[in-house]
PDB file of C-alpha atoms in Angstrom:
ATOM      1  CA  ALA W   8      49.919 104.531 108.858  1.00  0.00           C
ATOM      2  CA  GLU W   9      52.397 101.954 110.108  1.00  0.00           C
ATOM      3  CA  PRO W  10      55.626 103.537 111.429  1.00  0.00           C
ATOM      4  CA  THR W  11      58.615 102.910 109.202  1.00  0.00           C
ATOM      5  CA  LEU W  12      61.639 100.972 110.360  1.00  0.00           C
ATOM      6  CA  ALA W  13      63.694 104.159 110.158  1.00  0.00           C
ATOM      7  CA  GLY W  14      61.157 105.861 112.382  1.00  0.00           C
ATOM      8  CA  GLN W  15      61.302 103.100 114.988  1.00  0.00           C
ATOM      9  CA  ASN W  16      65.087 102.835 115.119  1.00  0.00           C
ATOM     10  CA  ALA W  17      67.038 106.080 115.360  1.00  0.00           C
ATOM     11  CA  ALA W  18      70.249 104.273 114.395  1.00  0.00           C
ATOM     12  CA  LEU W  19      68.938 103.873 110.860  1.00  0.00           C
ATOM     13  CA  LYS W  20      68.714 107.646 110.554  1.00  0.00           C
ATOM     14  CA  GLU W  21      72.391 108.167 111.386  1.00  0.00           C
ATOM     15  CA  THR W  22      74.396 109.720 108.603  1.00  0.00           C
ATOM     16  CA  PRO W  23      77.492 107.607 107.868  1.00  0.00           C
ATOM     17  CA  LYS W  24      80.781 109.352 108.570  1.00  0.00           C
ATOM     18  CA  ASP W  25      83.532 109.752 105.994  1.00  0.00           C
ATOM     19  CA  GLY W  26      85.151 106.381 105.442  1.00  0.00           C
ATOM     20  CA  ASP W  27      82.143 104.400 106.671  1.00  0.00           C
ATOM     21  CA  GLY W  28      80.612 101.705 104.514  1.00  0.00           C
ATOM     22  CA  VAL W  29      81.760  98.238 103.481  1.00  0.00           C
ATOM     23  CA  ASP W  30      85.043  97.986 101.588  1.00  0.00           C
ATOM     24  CA  ARG W  31      84.562  95.096  99.158  1.00  0.00           C
ATOM     25  CA  ASN W  32      88.352  94.705  98.967  1.00  0.00           C
ATOM     26  CA  HIS W  33      89.025  94.814 102.690  1.00  0.00           C
ATOM     27  CA  PRO W  34      92.378  93.129 103.452  1.00  0.00           C
ATOM     28  CA  ARG W  35      90.880  91.161 106.366  1.00  0.00           C
ATOM     29  CA  ALA W  36      87.917  89.803 104.396  1.00  0.00           C
ATOM     30  CA  ALA W  37      87.067  86.153 105.086  1.00  0.00           C
ATOM     31  CA  HIS W  38      86.272  85.258 101.452  1.00  0.00           C
ATOM     32  CA  VAL W  39      83.465  82.940 102.464  1.00  0.00           C
ATOM     33  CA  LYS W  40      82.444  80.494  99.725  1.00  0.00           C
ATOM     34  CA  ILE W  41      78.848  79.521  98.956  1.00  0.00           C
ATOM     35  CA  LEU W  42      78.584  75.768  98.331  1.00  0.00           C
ATOM     36  CA  ASP W  43      74.787  75.435  98.168  1.00  0.00           C
ATOM     37  CA  ARG W  44      72.465  78.464  98.231  1.00  0.00           C
ATOM     38  CA  GLU W  45      69.298  76.457  98.914  1.00  0.00           C
ATOM     39  CA  ARG W  46      70.728  74.398 101.796  1.00  0.00           C
ATOM     40  CA  ALA W  47      72.850  77.213 103.230  1.00  0.00           C
ATOM     41  CA  PHE W  48      76.096  75.276 102.974  1.00  0.00           C
ATOM     42  CA  ILE W  49      79.015  77.670 103.365  1.00  0.00           C
ATOM     43  CA  GLU W  50      82.778  77.130 103.421  1.00  0.00           C
ATOM     44  CA  THR W  51      84.880  79.224 105.783  1.00  0.00           C
ATOM     45  CA  ASP W  52      88.091  78.838 107.754  1.00  0.00           C
ATOM     46  CA  ARG W  53      87.218  81.370 110.461  1.00  0.00           C
ATOM     47  CA  LYS W  54      86.332  80.220 113.966  1.00  0.00           C
ATOM     48  CA  LYS W  55      85.123  83.492 115.450  1.00  0.00           C
ATOM     49  CA  TYR W  56      81.747  84.919 114.491  1.00  0.00           C
ATOM     50  CA  ALA W  57      80.959  88.588 115.119  1.00  0.00           C
ATOM     51  CA  ILE W  58      77.198  89.144 115.144  1.00  0.00           C
ATOM     52  CA  CYS W  59      76.735  92.853 114.594  1.00  0.00           C
ATOM     53  CA  GLY W  60      73.971  95.405 115.050  1.00  0.00           C
ATOM     54  CA  PHE W  61      73.349  99.126 114.820  1.00  0.00           C
ATOM     55  CA  ALA W  62      73.828 100.333 118.404  1.00  0.00           C
ATOM     56  CA  SER W  63      76.578 102.953 118.481  1.00  0.00           C
ATOM     57  CA  SER W  64      77.431 102.072 122.100  1.00  0.00           C
ATOM     58  CA  THR W  65      79.516  99.066 121.011  1.00  0.00           C
ATOM     59  CA  ARG W  66      79.503  99.274 117.215  1.00  0.00           C
ATOM     60  CA  GLU W  67      83.008 100.710 117.180  1.00  0.00           C
ATOM     61  CA  LEU W  68      84.217  97.480 118.835  1.00  0.00           C
ATOM     62  CA  ILE W  69      83.264  95.351 115.819  1.00  0.00           C
ATOM     63  CA  PRO W  70      86.580  93.563 115.068  1.00  0.00           C
ATOM     64  CA  VAL W  71      86.817  94.490 111.391  1.00  0.00           C
ATOM     65  CA  ALA W  72      90.632  94.623 111.521  1.00  0.00           C
ATOM     66  CA  ASP W  73      91.070  91.237 113.216  1.00  0.00           C
ATOM     67  CA  PRO W  74      91.566  88.450 110.650  1.00  0.00           C
ATOM     68  CA  GLU W  75      90.342  85.783 113.084  1.00  0.00           C
ATOM     69  CA  TRP W  76      86.785  87.134 113.054  1.00  0.00           C
ATOM     70  CA  GLU W  77      84.074  86.771 110.453  1.00  0.00           C
ATOM     71  CA  ILE W  78      81.853  89.850 110.347  1.00  0.00           C
ATOM     72  CA  TRP W  79      78.125  89.123 110.163  1.00  0.00           C
ATOM     73  CA  GLY W  80      75.923  92.160 109.510  1.00  0.00           C
ATOM     74  CA  ARG W  81      72.254  92.713 108.903  1.00  0.00           C
ATOM     75  CA  ASN W  82      69.758  94.905 107.110  1.00  0.00           C
ATOM     76  CA  GLN W  83      71.379  98.246 106.185  1.00  0.00           C
ATOM     77  CA  LEU W  84      74.260  98.182 108.648  1.00  0.00           C
ATOM     78  CA  TYR W  85      76.616  98.114 105.651  1.00  0.00           C
ATOM     79  CA  ARG W  86      76.330 101.906 105.628  1.00  0.00           C
ATOM     80  CA  HIS W  87      78.294 102.018 108.895  1.00  0.00           C
ATOM     81  CA  VAL W  88      80.808  99.124 108.968  1.00  0.00           C
ATOM     82  CA  LYS W  89      83.980  98.740 106.931  1.00  0.00           C
ATOM     83  CA  ARG W  90      84.000  94.968 106.494  1.00  0.00           C
ATOM     84  CA  ALA W  91      81.326  92.360 105.882  1.00  0.00           C
ATOM     85  CA  ASP W  92      81.771  88.624 105.332  1.00  0.00           C
ATOM     86  CA  ARG W  93      78.159  87.454 105.523  1.00  0.00           C
ATOM     87  CA  TRP W  94      74.920  89.395 105.546  1.00  0.00           C
ATOM     88  CA  PHE W  95      71.380  88.841 106.800  1.00  0.00           C
ATOM     89  CA  ASP W  96      68.040  90.256 105.781  1.00  0.00           C
ATOM     90  CA  VAL W  97      65.526  87.628 106.822  1.00  0.00           C
ATOM     91  CA  HIS W  98      62.466  89.876 106.590  1.00  0.00           C
ATOM     92  CA  TRP W  99      59.724  88.972 104.134  1.00  0.00           C
ATOM     93  CA  ASN W 100      59.516  92.674 103.244  1.00  0.00           C
ATOM     94  CA  TRP W 101      63.269  93.086 102.828  1.00  0.00           C
ATOM     95  CA  ASP W 102      62.777  95.636 100.023  1.00  0.00           C
ATOM     96  CA  LYS W 103      60.489  97.882 102.097  1.00  0.00           C
ATOM     97  CA  GLU W 104      60.951 100.236 105.076  1.00  0.00           C
ATOM     98  CA  LEU W 105      64.425 101.303 103.967  1.00  0.00           C
ATOM     99  CA  VAL W 106      66.557 104.342 104.664  1.00  0.00           C
ATOM    100  CA  PRO W 107      65.362 106.958 102.137  1.00  0.00           C
ATOM    101  CA  GLY W 108      67.626 107.426  99.142  1.00  0.00           C
ATOM    102  CA  THR W 109      69.412 104.071  99.497  1.00  0.00           C
ATOM    103  CA  ASP W 110      69.535 101.157  97.055  1.00  0.00           C
ATOM    104  CA  HIS W 111      69.236  98.113  99.306  1.00  0.00           C
ATOM    105  CA  GLU W 112      68.522  95.672  96.490  1.00  0.00           C
ATOM    106  CA  GLY W 113      71.479  97.011  94.533  1.00  0.00           C
ATOM    107  CA  TRP W 114      73.789  96.513  97.500  1.00  0.00           C
ATOM    108  CA  ILE W 115      72.623  92.929  98.009  1.00  0.00           C
ATOM    109  CA  ARG W 116      72.983  92.250  94.296  1.00  0.00           C
ATOM    110  CA  ASP W 117      76.537  93.565  94.044  1.00  0.00           C
ATOM    111  CA  CYS W 118      78.037  92.880  97.495  1.00  0.00           C
ATOM    112  CA  GLY W 119      79.675  89.589  96.518  1.00  0.00           C
ATOM    113  CA  ILE W 120      79.112  87.904  99.908  1.00  0.00           C
ATOM    114  CA  PRO W 121      76.459  85.465 101.145  1.00  0.00           C
ATOM    115  CA  VAL W 122      73.212  87.253 102.027  1.00  0.00           C
ATOM    116  CA  TYR W 123      70.765  85.138 104.036  1.00  0.00           C
ATOM    117  CA  MET W 124      67.137  85.768 103.114  1.00  0.00           C
ATOM    118  CA  THR W 125      63.797  83.975 103.421  1.00  0.00           C
ATOM    119  CA  LYS W 126      64.440  82.526  99.962  1.00  0.00           C
ATOM    120  CA  THR W 127      66.927  82.814  97.132  1.00  0.00           C
ATOM    121  CA  HIS W 128      66.257  85.389  94.426  1.00  0.00           C
ATOM    122  CA  PRO W 129      67.429  84.921  90.826  1.00  0.00           C
ATOM    123  CA  GLN W 130      68.359  88.594  90.523  1.00  0.00           C
ATOM    124  CA  LEU W 131      70.480  88.423  93.706  1.00  0.00           C
ATOM    125  CA  PRO W 132      73.325  86.012  92.877  1.00  0.00           C
ATOM    126  CA  THR W 133      74.648  85.548  96.415  1.00  0.00           C
ATOM    127  CA  SER W 134      71.287  85.286  98.171  1.00  0.00           C
ATOM    128  CA  VAL W 135      71.143  82.207 100.417  1.00  0.00           C
ATOM    129  CA  LYS W 136      67.978  80.626 101.822  1.00  0.00           C
ATOM    130  CA  PHE W 137      68.110  80.951 105.580  1.00  0.00           C
ATOM    131  CA  PRO W 138      67.778  77.370 106.948  1.00  0.00           C
ATOM    132  CA  ILE W 139      65.011  78.136 109.413  1.00  0.00           C
ATOM    133  CA  GLU W 140      63.494  74.638 109.199  1.00  0.00           C
ATOM    134  CA  VAL W 141      66.817  73.069 110.156  1.00  0.00           C
ATOM    135  CA  LEU W 142      67.341  75.463 113.057  1.00  0.00           C
ATOM    136  CA  ILE W 143      63.822  74.857 114.371  1.00  0.00           C
ATOM    137  CA  ARG W 144      64.526  71.134 114.332  1.00  0.00           C
ATOM    138  CA  GLU W 145      67.953  71.540 115.952  1.00  0.00           C
ATOM    139  CA  PHE W 146      67.179  74.158 118.611  1.00  0.00           C
ATOM    140  CA  THR W 147      63.805  75.867 119.011  1.00  0.00           C
ATOM    141  CA  ASP W 148      60.902  77.423 117.124  1.00  0.00           C
ATOM    142  CA  PHE W 149      61.168  80.651 119.145  1.00  0.00           C
ATOM    143  CA  TYR W 150      62.974  83.285 117.079  1.00  0.00           C
ATOM    144  CA  THR W 151      61.976  86.889 117.723  1.00  0.00           C
ATOM    145  CA  SER W 152      64.714  88.822 115.935  1.00  0.00           C
ATOM    146  CA  THR W 153      67.409  88.630 113.273  1.00  0.00           C
ATOM    147  CA  VAL W 154      69.988  88.446 116.066  1.00  0.00           C
ATOM    148  CA  ALA W 155      68.415  85.194 117.313  1.00  0.00           C
ATOM    149  CA  HIS W 156      68.499  83.781 113.784  1.00  0.00           C
ATOM    150  CA  MET W 157      72.169  84.712 113.405  1.00  0.00           C
ATOM    151  CA  ALA W 158      73.139  83.202 116.762  1.00  0.00           C
ATOM    152  CA  ALA W 159      71.357  79.937 115.965  1.00  0.00           C
ATOM    153  CA  LEU W 160      73.080  79.712 112.591  1.00  0.00           C
ATOM    154  CA  ALA W 161      76.487  80.205 114.216  1.00  0.00           C
ATOM    155  CA  LEU W 162      75.740  77.469 116.762  1.00  0.00           C
ATOM    156  CA  TRP W 163      74.554  75.103 114.017  1.00  0.00           C
ATOM    157  CA  GLU W 164      77.732  75.611 112.007  1.00  0.00           C
ATOM    158  CA  ILE W 165      79.984  75.188 115.042  1.00  0.00           C
ATOM    159  CA  ASP W 166      78.163  71.998 116.064  1.00  0.00           C
ATOM    160  CA  ALA W 167      78.613  70.591 112.550  1.00  0.00           C
ATOM    161  CA  LYS W 168      82.329  71.374 112.548  1.00  0.00           C
ATOM    162  CA  VAL W 169      82.858  69.808 115.964  1.00  0.00           C
ATOM    163  CA  ARG W 170      80.956  66.674 114.930  1.00  0.00           C
ATOM    164  CA  ALA W 171      83.040  66.369 111.762  1.00  0.00           C
ATOM    165  CA  ALA W 172      86.276  66.764 113.724  1.00  0.00           C
ATOM    166  CA  LEU W 173      85.183  64.120 116.247  1.00  0.00           C
ATOM    167  CA  ASP W 174      84.211  61.710 113.467  1.00  0.00           C
ATOM    168  CA  ALA W 175      87.705  62.066 112.015  1.00  0.00           C
ATOM    169  CA  MET W 176      89.360  61.076 115.300  1.00  0.00           C
ATOM    170  CA  PRO W 177      90.254  57.494 116.247  1.00  0.00           C
ATOM    171  CA  ASP W 178      87.994  55.580 118.627  1.00  0.00           C
ATOM    172  CA  MET W 179      88.140  56.950 122.163  1.00  0.00           C
ATOM    173  CA  ASN W 180      86.688  56.011 125.514  1.00  0.00           C
ATOM    174  CA  PRO W 181      83.760  58.181 126.693  1.00  0.00           C
ATOM    175  CA  GLY W 182      85.864  60.340 128.990  1.00  0.00           C
ATOM    176  CA  ASP W 183      88.279  61.175 126.202  1.00  0.00           C
ATOM    177  CA  VAL W 184      85.395  62.064 123.877  1.00  0.00           C
ATOM    178  CA  VAL W 185      84.140  64.630 126.386  1.00  0.00           C
ATOM    179  CA  ASP W 186      87.618  66.140 126.716  1.00  0.00           C
ATOM    180  CA  ALA W 187      87.999  66.248 122.935  1.00  0.00           C
ATOM    181  CA  MET W 188      84.612  67.959 122.549  1.00  0.00           C
ATOM    182  CA  ARG W 189      85.519  70.578 125.130  1.00  0.00           C
ATOM    183  CA  ALA W 190      88.816  71.276 123.387  1.00  0.00           C
ATOM    184  CA  LEU W 191      87.148  71.563 119.980  1.00  0.00           C
ATOM    185  CA  TYR W 192      84.362  73.877 121.170  1.00  0.00           C
ATOM    186  CA  ALA W 193      86.942  76.047 122.936  1.00  0.00           C
ATOM    187  CA  GLU W 194      88.403  76.941 119.533  1.00  0.00           C
ATOM    188  CA  TYR W 195      85.224  78.821 118.580  1.00  0.00           C
ATOM    189  CA  SER W 196      83.764  82.149 119.690  1.00  0.00           C
ATOM    190  CA  ILE W 197      80.530  84.041 119.084  1.00  0.00           C
ATOM    191  CA  GLY W 198      80.657  87.769 119.811  1.00  0.00           C
ATOM    192  CA  PHE W 199      77.819  90.313 119.895  1.00  0.00           C
ATOM    193  CA  PHE W 200      78.555  93.915 118.946  1.00  0.00           C
ATOM    194  CA  GLY W 201      76.214  96.880 118.563  1.00  0.00           C
ATOM    195  CA  ILE W 202      73.207  94.968 119.892  1.00  0.00           C
ATOM    196  CA  ASP W 203      71.437  96.787 122.724  1.00  0.00           C
ATOM    197  CA  LEU W 204      67.801  96.001 121.879  1.00  0.00           C
ATOM    198  CA  ILE W 205      66.529  99.134 123.593  1.00  0.00           C
ATOM    199  CA  VAL W 206      63.998 100.342 121.002  1.00  0.00           C
ATOM    200  CA  ALA W 207      60.251  99.782 121.558  1.00  0.00           C
ATOM    201  CA  ASP W 208      59.335  96.202 120.599  1.00  0.00           C
ATOM    202  CA  GLU W 209      63.009  95.201 120.490  1.00  0.00           C
ATOM    203  CA  TYR W 210      63.216  95.677 124.247  1.00  0.00           C
ATOM    204  CA  PHE W 211      59.792  94.333 125.163  1.00  0.00           C
ATOM    205  CA  TRP W 212      59.624  91.072 123.250  1.00  0.00           C
ATOM    206  CA  GLN W 213      62.826  90.510 121.270  1.00  0.00           C
ATOM    207  CA  LYS W 214      65.384  90.976 124.032  1.00  0.00           C
ATOM    208  CA  GLY W 215      64.400  87.877 126.006  1.00  0.00           C
TER     209      GLY W 215
END
């Protein structure tokens, strides 16, 4: 039989500690707004994106208490983090290979935040179609893990915001445009927390 996800990744077998788990009323929540579920258009005022994984080595550094960061989680990490602003489960078999005794579909249905998936689902009101076609066109067709998908999405959104800000500026000479771009990009950050990629296929073909 195929090994289960929980069998491959020991982090999924961790028992959450008291107080773990997403607080839907967290005071630092980003309150991201879905504008178009099919085209993955999202409205947010945050400029720092925390891309988060399961590895306990740096998971405690996830900046859940910092209101400048948006917290991006994936799969069943919501059992271990206290804040979530966007979520990702871009597996075709998202409802399989789950931690025993958990209700993954129920969490996605009721979480109240954007959840990126391979397609939208009528029973999951905040499911958002992950814009893989757009990201392939913009960057590359080489995506080996959810982390790569999340990073590309963050870059795509930052690029769009920088372009919009530049378009709103008066005409400039080329040198000034470069300086303006550098200043605009410097306002944004992408952070990686809890992502070691040390397990089996994660290390061998996803890490690169």
